[in-house]
Short mmCIF file of N, CA and C in Angstrom, two decimals:
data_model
loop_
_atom_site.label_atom_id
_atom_site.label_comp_id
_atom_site.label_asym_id
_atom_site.label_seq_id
_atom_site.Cartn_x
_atom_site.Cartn_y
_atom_site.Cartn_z
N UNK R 1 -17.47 -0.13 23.16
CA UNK R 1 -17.97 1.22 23.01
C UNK R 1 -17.17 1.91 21.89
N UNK R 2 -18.05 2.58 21.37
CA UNK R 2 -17.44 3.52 20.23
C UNK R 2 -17.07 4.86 20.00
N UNK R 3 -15.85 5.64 19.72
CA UNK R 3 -15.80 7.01 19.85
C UNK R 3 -16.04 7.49 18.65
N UNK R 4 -16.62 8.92 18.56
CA UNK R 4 -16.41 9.26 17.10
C UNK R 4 -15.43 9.91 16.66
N UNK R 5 -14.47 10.11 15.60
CA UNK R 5 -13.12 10.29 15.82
C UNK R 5 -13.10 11.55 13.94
N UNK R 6 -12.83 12.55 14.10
CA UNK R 6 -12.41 12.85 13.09
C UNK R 6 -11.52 13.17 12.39
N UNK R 7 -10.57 12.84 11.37
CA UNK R 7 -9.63 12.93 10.63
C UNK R 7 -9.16 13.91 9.83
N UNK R 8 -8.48 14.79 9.73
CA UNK R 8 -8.13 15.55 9.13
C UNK R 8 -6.43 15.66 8.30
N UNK R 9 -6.43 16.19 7.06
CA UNK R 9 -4.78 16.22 6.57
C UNK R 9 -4.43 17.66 6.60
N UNK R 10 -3.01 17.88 6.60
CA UNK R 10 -2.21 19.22 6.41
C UNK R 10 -1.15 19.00 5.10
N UNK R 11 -1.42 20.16 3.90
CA UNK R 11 -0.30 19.86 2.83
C UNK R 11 0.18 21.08 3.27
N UNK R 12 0.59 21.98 4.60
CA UNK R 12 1.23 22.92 4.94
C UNK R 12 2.66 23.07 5.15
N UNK R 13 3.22 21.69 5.50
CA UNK R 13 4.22 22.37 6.92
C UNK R 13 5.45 21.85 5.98
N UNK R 14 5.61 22.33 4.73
CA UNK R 14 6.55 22.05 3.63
C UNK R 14 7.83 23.15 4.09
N UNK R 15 9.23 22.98 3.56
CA UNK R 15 10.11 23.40 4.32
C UNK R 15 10.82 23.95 3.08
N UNK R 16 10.55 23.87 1.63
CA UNK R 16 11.11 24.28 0.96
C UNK R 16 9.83 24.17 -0.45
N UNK R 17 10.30 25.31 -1.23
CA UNK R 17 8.57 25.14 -2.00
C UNK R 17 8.57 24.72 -3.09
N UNK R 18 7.41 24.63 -3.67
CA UNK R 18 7.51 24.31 -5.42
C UNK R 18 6.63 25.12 -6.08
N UNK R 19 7.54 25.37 -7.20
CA UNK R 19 6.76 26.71 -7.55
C UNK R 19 5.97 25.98 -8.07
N UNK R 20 5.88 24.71 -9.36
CA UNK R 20 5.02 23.89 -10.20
C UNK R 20 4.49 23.05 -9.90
N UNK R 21 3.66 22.22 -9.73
CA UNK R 21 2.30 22.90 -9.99
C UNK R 21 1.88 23.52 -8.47
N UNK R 22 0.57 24.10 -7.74
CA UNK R 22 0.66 24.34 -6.80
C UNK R 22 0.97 23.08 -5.56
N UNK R 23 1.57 23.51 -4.94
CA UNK R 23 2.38 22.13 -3.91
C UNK R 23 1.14 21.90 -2.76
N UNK R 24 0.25 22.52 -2.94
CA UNK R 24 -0.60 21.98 -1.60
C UNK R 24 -1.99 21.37 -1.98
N UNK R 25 -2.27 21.55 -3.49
CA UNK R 25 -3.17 21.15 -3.60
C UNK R 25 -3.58 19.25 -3.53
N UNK R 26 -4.65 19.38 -3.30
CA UNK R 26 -5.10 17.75 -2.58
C UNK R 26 -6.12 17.42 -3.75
N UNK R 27 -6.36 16.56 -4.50
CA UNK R 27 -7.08 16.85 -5.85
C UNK R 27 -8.04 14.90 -4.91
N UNK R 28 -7.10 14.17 -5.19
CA UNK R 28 -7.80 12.75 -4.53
C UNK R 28 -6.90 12.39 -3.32
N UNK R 29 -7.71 11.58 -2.19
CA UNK R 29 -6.96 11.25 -1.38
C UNK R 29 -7.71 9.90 -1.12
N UNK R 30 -6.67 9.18 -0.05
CA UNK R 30 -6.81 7.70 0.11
C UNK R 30 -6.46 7.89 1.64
N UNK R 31 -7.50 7.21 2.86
CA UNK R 31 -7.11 7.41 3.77
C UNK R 31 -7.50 6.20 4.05
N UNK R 32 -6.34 4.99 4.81
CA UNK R 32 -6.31 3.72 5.46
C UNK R 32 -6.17 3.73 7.10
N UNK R 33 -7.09 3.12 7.65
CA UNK R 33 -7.03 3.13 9.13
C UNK R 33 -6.95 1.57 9.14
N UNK R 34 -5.41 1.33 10.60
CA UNK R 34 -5.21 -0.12 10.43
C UNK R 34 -5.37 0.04 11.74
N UNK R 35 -5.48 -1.21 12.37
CA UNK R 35 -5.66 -1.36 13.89
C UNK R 35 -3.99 -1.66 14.34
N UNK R 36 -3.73 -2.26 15.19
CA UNK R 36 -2.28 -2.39 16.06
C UNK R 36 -1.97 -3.71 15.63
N UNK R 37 -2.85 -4.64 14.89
CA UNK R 37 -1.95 -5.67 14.16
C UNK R 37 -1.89 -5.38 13.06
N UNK R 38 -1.81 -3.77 12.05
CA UNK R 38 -1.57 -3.88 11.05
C UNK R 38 -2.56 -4.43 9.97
N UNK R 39 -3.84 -4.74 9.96
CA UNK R 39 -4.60 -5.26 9.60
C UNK R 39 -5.71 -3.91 9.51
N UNK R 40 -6.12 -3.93 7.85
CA UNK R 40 -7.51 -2.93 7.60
C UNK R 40 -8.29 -2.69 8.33
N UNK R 41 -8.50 -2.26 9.17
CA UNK R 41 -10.08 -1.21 9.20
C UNK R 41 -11.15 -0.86 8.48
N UNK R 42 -10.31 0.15 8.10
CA UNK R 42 -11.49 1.40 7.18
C UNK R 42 -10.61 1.87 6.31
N UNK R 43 -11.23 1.90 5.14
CA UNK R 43 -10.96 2.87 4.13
C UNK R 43 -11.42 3.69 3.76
N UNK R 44 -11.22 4.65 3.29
CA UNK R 44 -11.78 6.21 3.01
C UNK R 44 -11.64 7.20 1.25
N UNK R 45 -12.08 7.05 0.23
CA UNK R 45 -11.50 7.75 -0.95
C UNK R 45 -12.29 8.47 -1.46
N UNK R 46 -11.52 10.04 -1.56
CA UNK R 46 -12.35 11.38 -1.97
C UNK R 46 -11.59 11.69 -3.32
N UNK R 47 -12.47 11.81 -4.32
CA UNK R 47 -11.91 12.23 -5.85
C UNK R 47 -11.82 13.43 -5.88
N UNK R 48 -11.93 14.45 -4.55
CA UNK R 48 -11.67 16.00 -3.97
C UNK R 48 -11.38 16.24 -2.86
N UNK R 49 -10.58 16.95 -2.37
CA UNK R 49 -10.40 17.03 -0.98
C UNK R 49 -9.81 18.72 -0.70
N UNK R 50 -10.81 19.19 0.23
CA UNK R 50 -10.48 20.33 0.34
C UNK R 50 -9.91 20.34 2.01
N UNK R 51 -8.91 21.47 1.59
CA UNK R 51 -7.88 21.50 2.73
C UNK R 51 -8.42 21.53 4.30
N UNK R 52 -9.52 22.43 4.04
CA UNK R 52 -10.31 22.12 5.28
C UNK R 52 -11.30 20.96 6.10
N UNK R 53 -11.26 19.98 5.58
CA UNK R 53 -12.39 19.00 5.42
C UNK R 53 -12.04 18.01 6.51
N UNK R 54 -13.00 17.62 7.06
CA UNK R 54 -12.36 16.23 8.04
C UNK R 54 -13.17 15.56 7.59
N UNK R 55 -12.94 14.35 7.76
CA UNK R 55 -13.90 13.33 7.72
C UNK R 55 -14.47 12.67 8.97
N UNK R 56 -15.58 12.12 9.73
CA UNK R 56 -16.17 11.80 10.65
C UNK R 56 -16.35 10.15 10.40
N UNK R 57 -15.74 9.31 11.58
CA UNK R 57 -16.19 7.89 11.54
C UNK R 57 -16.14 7.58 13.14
N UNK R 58 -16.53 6.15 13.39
CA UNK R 58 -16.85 5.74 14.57
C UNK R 58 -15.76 4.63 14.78
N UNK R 59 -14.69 4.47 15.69
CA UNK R 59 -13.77 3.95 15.95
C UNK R 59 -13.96 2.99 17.46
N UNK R 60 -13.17 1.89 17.91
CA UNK R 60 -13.26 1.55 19.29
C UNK R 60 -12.86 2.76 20.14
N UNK R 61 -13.15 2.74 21.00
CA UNK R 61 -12.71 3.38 22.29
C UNK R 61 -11.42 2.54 22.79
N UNK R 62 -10.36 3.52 23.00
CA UNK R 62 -9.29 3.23 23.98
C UNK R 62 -8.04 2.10 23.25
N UNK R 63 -8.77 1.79 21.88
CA UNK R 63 -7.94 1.28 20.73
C UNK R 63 -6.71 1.92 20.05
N UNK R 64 -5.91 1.24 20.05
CA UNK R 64 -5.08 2.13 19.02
C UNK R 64 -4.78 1.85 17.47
N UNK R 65 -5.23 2.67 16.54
CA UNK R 65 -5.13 3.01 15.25
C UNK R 65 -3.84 3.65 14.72
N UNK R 66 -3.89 3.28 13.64
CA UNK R 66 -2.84 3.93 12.56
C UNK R 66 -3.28 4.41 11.23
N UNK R 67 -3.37 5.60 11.03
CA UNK R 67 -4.00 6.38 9.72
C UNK R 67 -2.63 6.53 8.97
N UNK R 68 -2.67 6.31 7.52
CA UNK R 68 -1.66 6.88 6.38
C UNK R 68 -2.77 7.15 5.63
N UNK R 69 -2.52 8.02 4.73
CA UNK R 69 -2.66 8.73 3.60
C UNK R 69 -2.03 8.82 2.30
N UNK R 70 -2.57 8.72 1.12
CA UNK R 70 -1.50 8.96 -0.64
C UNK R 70 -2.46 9.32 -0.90
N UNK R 71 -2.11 10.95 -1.61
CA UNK R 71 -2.85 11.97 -1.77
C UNK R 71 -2.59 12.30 -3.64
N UNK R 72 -3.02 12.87 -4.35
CA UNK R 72 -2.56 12.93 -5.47
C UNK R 72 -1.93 11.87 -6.52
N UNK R 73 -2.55 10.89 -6.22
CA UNK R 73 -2.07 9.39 -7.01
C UNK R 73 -3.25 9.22 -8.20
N UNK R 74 -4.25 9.91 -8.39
CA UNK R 74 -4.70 9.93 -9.79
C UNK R 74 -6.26 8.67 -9.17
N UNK R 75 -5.34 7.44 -9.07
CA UNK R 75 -6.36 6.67 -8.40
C UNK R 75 -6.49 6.12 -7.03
N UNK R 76 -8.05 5.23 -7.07
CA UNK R 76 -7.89 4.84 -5.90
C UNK R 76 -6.93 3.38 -5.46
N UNK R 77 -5.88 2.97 -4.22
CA UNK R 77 -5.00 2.00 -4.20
C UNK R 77 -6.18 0.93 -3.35
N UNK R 78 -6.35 -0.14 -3.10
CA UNK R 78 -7.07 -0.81 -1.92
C UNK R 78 -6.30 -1.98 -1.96
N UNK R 79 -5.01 -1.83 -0.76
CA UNK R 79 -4.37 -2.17 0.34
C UNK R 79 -4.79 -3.74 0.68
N UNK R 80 -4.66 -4.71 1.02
CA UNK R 80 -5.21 -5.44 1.67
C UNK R 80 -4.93 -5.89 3.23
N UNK R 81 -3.50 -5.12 3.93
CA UNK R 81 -2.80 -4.75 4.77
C UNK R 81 -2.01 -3.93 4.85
N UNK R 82 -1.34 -3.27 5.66
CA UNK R 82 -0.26 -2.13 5.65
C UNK R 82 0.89 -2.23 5.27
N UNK R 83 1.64 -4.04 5.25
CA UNK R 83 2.55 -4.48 4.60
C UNK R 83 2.59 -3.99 2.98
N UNK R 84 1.06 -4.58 2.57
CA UNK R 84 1.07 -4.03 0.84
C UNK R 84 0.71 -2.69 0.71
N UNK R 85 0.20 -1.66 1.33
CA UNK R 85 0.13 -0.42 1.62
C UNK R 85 1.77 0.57 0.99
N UNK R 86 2.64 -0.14 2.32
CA UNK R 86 3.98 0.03 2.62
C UNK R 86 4.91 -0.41 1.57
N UNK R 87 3.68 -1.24 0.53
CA UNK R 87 5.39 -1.61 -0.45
C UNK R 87 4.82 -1.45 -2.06
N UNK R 88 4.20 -0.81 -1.71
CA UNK R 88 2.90 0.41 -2.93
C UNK R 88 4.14 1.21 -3.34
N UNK R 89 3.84 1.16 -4.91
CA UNK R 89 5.20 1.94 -5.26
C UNK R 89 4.71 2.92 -6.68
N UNK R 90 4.21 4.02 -6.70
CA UNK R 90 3.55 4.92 -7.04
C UNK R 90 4.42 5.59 -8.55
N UNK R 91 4.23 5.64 -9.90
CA UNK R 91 5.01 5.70 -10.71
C UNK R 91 3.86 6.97 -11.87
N UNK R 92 4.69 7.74 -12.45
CA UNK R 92 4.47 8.46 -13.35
C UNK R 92 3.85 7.82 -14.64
N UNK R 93 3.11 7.67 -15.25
CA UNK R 93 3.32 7.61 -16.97
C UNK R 93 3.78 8.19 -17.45
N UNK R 94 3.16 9.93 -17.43
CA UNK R 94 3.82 11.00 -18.24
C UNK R 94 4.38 12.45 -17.48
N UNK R 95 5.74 12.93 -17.52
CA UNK R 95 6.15 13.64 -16.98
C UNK R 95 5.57 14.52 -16.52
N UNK R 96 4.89 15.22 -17.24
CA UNK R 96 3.59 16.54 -17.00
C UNK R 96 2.23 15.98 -15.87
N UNK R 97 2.77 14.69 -15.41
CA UNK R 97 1.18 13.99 -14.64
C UNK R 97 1.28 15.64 -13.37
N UNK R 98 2.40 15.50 -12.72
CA UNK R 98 2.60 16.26 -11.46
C UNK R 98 1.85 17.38 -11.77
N UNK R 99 1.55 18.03 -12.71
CA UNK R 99 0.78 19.37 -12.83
C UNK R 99 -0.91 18.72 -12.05
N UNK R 100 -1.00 18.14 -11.96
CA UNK R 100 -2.67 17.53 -11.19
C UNK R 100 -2.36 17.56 -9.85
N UNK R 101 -1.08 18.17 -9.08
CA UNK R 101 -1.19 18.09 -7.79
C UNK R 101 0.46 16.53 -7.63
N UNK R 102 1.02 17.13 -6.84
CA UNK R 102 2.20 16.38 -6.29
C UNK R 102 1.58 15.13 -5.38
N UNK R 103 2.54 14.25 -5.66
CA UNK R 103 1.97 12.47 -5.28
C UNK R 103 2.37 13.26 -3.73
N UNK R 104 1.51 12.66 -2.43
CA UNK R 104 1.99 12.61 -1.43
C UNK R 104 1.66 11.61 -0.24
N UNK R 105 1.89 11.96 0.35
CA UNK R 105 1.48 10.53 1.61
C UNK R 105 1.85 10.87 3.28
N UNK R 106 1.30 10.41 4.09
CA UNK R 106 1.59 10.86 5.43
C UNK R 106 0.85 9.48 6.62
N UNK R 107 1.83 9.31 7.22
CA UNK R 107 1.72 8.63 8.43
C UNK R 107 0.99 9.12 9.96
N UNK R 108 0.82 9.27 10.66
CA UNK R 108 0.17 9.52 11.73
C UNK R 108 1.36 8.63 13.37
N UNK R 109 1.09 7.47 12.58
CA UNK R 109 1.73 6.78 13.36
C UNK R 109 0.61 5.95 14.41
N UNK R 110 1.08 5.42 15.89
CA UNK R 110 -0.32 4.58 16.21
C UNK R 110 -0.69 5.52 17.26
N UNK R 111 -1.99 5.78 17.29
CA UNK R 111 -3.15 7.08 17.82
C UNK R 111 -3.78 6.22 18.78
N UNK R 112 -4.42 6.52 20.14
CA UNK R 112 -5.13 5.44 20.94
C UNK R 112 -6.46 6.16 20.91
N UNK R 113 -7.40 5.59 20.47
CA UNK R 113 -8.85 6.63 20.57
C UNK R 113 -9.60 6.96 21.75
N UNK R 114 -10.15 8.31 21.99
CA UNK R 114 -10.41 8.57 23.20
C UNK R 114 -11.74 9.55 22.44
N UNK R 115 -12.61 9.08 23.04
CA UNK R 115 -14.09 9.99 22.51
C UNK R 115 -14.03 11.74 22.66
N UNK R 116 -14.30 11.60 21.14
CA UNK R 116 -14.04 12.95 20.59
C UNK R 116 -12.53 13.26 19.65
N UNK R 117 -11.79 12.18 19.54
CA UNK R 117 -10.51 12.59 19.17
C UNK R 117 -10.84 13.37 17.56
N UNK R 118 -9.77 14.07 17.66
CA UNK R 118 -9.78 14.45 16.39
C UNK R 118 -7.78 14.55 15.85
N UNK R 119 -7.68 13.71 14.67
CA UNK R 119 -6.89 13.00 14.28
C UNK R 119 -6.41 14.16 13.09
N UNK R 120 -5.98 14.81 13.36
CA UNK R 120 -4.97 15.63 11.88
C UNK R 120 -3.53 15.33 12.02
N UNK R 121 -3.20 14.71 10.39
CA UNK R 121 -1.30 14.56 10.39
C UNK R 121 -0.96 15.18 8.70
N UNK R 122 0.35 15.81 8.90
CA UNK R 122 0.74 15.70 7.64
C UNK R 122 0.71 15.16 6.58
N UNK R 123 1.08 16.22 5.15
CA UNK R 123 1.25 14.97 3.84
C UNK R 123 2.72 15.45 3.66
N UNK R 124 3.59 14.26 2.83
CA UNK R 124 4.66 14.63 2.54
C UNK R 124 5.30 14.41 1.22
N UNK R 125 5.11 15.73 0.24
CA UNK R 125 5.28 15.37 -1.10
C UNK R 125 6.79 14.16 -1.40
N UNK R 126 6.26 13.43 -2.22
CA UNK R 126 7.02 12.04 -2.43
C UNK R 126 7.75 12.41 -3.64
N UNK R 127 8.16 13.26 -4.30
CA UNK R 127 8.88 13.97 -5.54
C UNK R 127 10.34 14.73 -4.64
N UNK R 128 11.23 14.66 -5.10
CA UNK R 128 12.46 15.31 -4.76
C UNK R 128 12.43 16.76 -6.20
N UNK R 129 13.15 17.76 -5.29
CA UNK R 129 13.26 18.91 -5.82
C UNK R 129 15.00 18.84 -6.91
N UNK R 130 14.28 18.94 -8.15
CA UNK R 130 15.73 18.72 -9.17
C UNK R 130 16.23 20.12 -9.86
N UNK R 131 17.09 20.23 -9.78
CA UNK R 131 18.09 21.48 -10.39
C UNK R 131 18.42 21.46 -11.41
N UNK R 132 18.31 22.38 -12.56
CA UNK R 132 19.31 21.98 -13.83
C UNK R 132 19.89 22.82 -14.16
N UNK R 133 21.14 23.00 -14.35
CA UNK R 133 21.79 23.99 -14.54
C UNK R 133 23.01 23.67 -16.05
N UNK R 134 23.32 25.01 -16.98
CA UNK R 134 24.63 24.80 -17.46
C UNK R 134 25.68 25.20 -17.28
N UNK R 135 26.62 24.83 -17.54
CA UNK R 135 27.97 25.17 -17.33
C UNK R 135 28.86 25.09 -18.30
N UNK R 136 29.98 26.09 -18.47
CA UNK R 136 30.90 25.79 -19.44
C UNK R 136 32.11 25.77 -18.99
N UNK R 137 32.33 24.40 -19.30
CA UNK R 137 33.60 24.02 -18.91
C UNK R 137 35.33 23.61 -19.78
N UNK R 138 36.15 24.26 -20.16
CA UNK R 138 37.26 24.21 -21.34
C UNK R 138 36.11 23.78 -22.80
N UNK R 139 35.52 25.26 -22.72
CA UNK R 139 34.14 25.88 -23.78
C UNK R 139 33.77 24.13 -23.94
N UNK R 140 33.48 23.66 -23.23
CA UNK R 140 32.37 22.52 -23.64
C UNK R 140 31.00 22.74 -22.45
N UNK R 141 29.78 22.80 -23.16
CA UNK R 141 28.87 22.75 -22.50
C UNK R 141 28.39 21.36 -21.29
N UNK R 142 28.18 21.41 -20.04
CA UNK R 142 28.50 20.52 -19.61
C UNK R 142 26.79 20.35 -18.62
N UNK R 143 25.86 19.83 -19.13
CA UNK R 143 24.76 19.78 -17.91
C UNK R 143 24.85 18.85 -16.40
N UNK R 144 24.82 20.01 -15.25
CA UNK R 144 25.25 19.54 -13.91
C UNK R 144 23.47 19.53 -13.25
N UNK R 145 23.27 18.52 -12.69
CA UNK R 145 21.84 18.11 -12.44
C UNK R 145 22.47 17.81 -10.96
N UNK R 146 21.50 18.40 -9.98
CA UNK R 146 21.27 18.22 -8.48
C UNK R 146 20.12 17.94 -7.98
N UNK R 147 20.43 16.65 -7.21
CA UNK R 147 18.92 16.42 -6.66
C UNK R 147 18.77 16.70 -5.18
N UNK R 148 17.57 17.02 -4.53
CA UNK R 148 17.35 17.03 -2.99
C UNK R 148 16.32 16.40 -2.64
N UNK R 149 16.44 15.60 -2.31
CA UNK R 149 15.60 13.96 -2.22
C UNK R 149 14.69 14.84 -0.58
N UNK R 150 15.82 15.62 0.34
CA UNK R 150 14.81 16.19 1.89
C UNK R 150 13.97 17.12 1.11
N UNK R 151 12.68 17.37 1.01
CA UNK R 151 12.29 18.46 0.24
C UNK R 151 11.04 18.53 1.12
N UNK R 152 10.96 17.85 2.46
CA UNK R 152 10.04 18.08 2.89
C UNK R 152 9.87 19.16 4.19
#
């Protein structure tokens, strides 16, 4: 038997902000549903995604699933398990890419389906927040760079 199950993301529950570019916007997303051996399901890819949007699919009943998400990656990834999912390693060309929306991604973790579920989890921007500052130190100019890798 089958439930119908709908999915939803949050780029809300950020703990520290970014002013550049806007931090919540969702421009493409990639949504992978694996079953409990880690093994594909369903795939899902929107070249738009608005914050409000779920998506609707038909799942087992009483199964348990695992949804992740990479949101803002430009393209679409297709996974062939969660192992290669998990060791997907997401890279810039050009510094200015991040103005299209911050790379992000979000886990769920494993969900057991129950008819009617409805499935919303976080995204969690994958960029650390960098500082640049100068300083003068015995009058030599000295650039001190800080990173905060928790920025979520």
């Amino acid at each position: 038997e089958t439930a119908e199950v709908r999915i939803g993301l949050s780029s809300t529950g950020f703990r520290c902000k970014s002013m550049d570019p806007e931090e919540k916007m969702l421009k493409d997303v990639s949504i992978f549903i694996y079953d409990s051996n880690g093994m594909l399901e369903k795939s899902i890819w929107r070249e738009v995604w608005n914050s409000s949007e779920y998506v609707t699919l038909n799942l087992l009943t009483g199964e348990e699933y695992r949804f992740l998400a990479c949101a803002n990656f430009g393209y679409r990834i297709s996974p062939s398990d969660m192992a290669d999912l998990l060791e997907h390693r997401f890279h810039m060309a050009y510094p200015d890419e991040y103005r299209e929306g911050i790379p992000m991604t979000g886990d769920s973790g494993l969900i057991r389906i129950e008819d009617g579920s409805c499935i919303s989890f976080d995204l969690t921007r994958m960029m650390a927040k960098v500082s640049i500052s100068e300083a003068m130190t015995d009058n030599t100019c000295v650039d001190k760079i800080r990173m905060n890798a928790n920025t979520t």
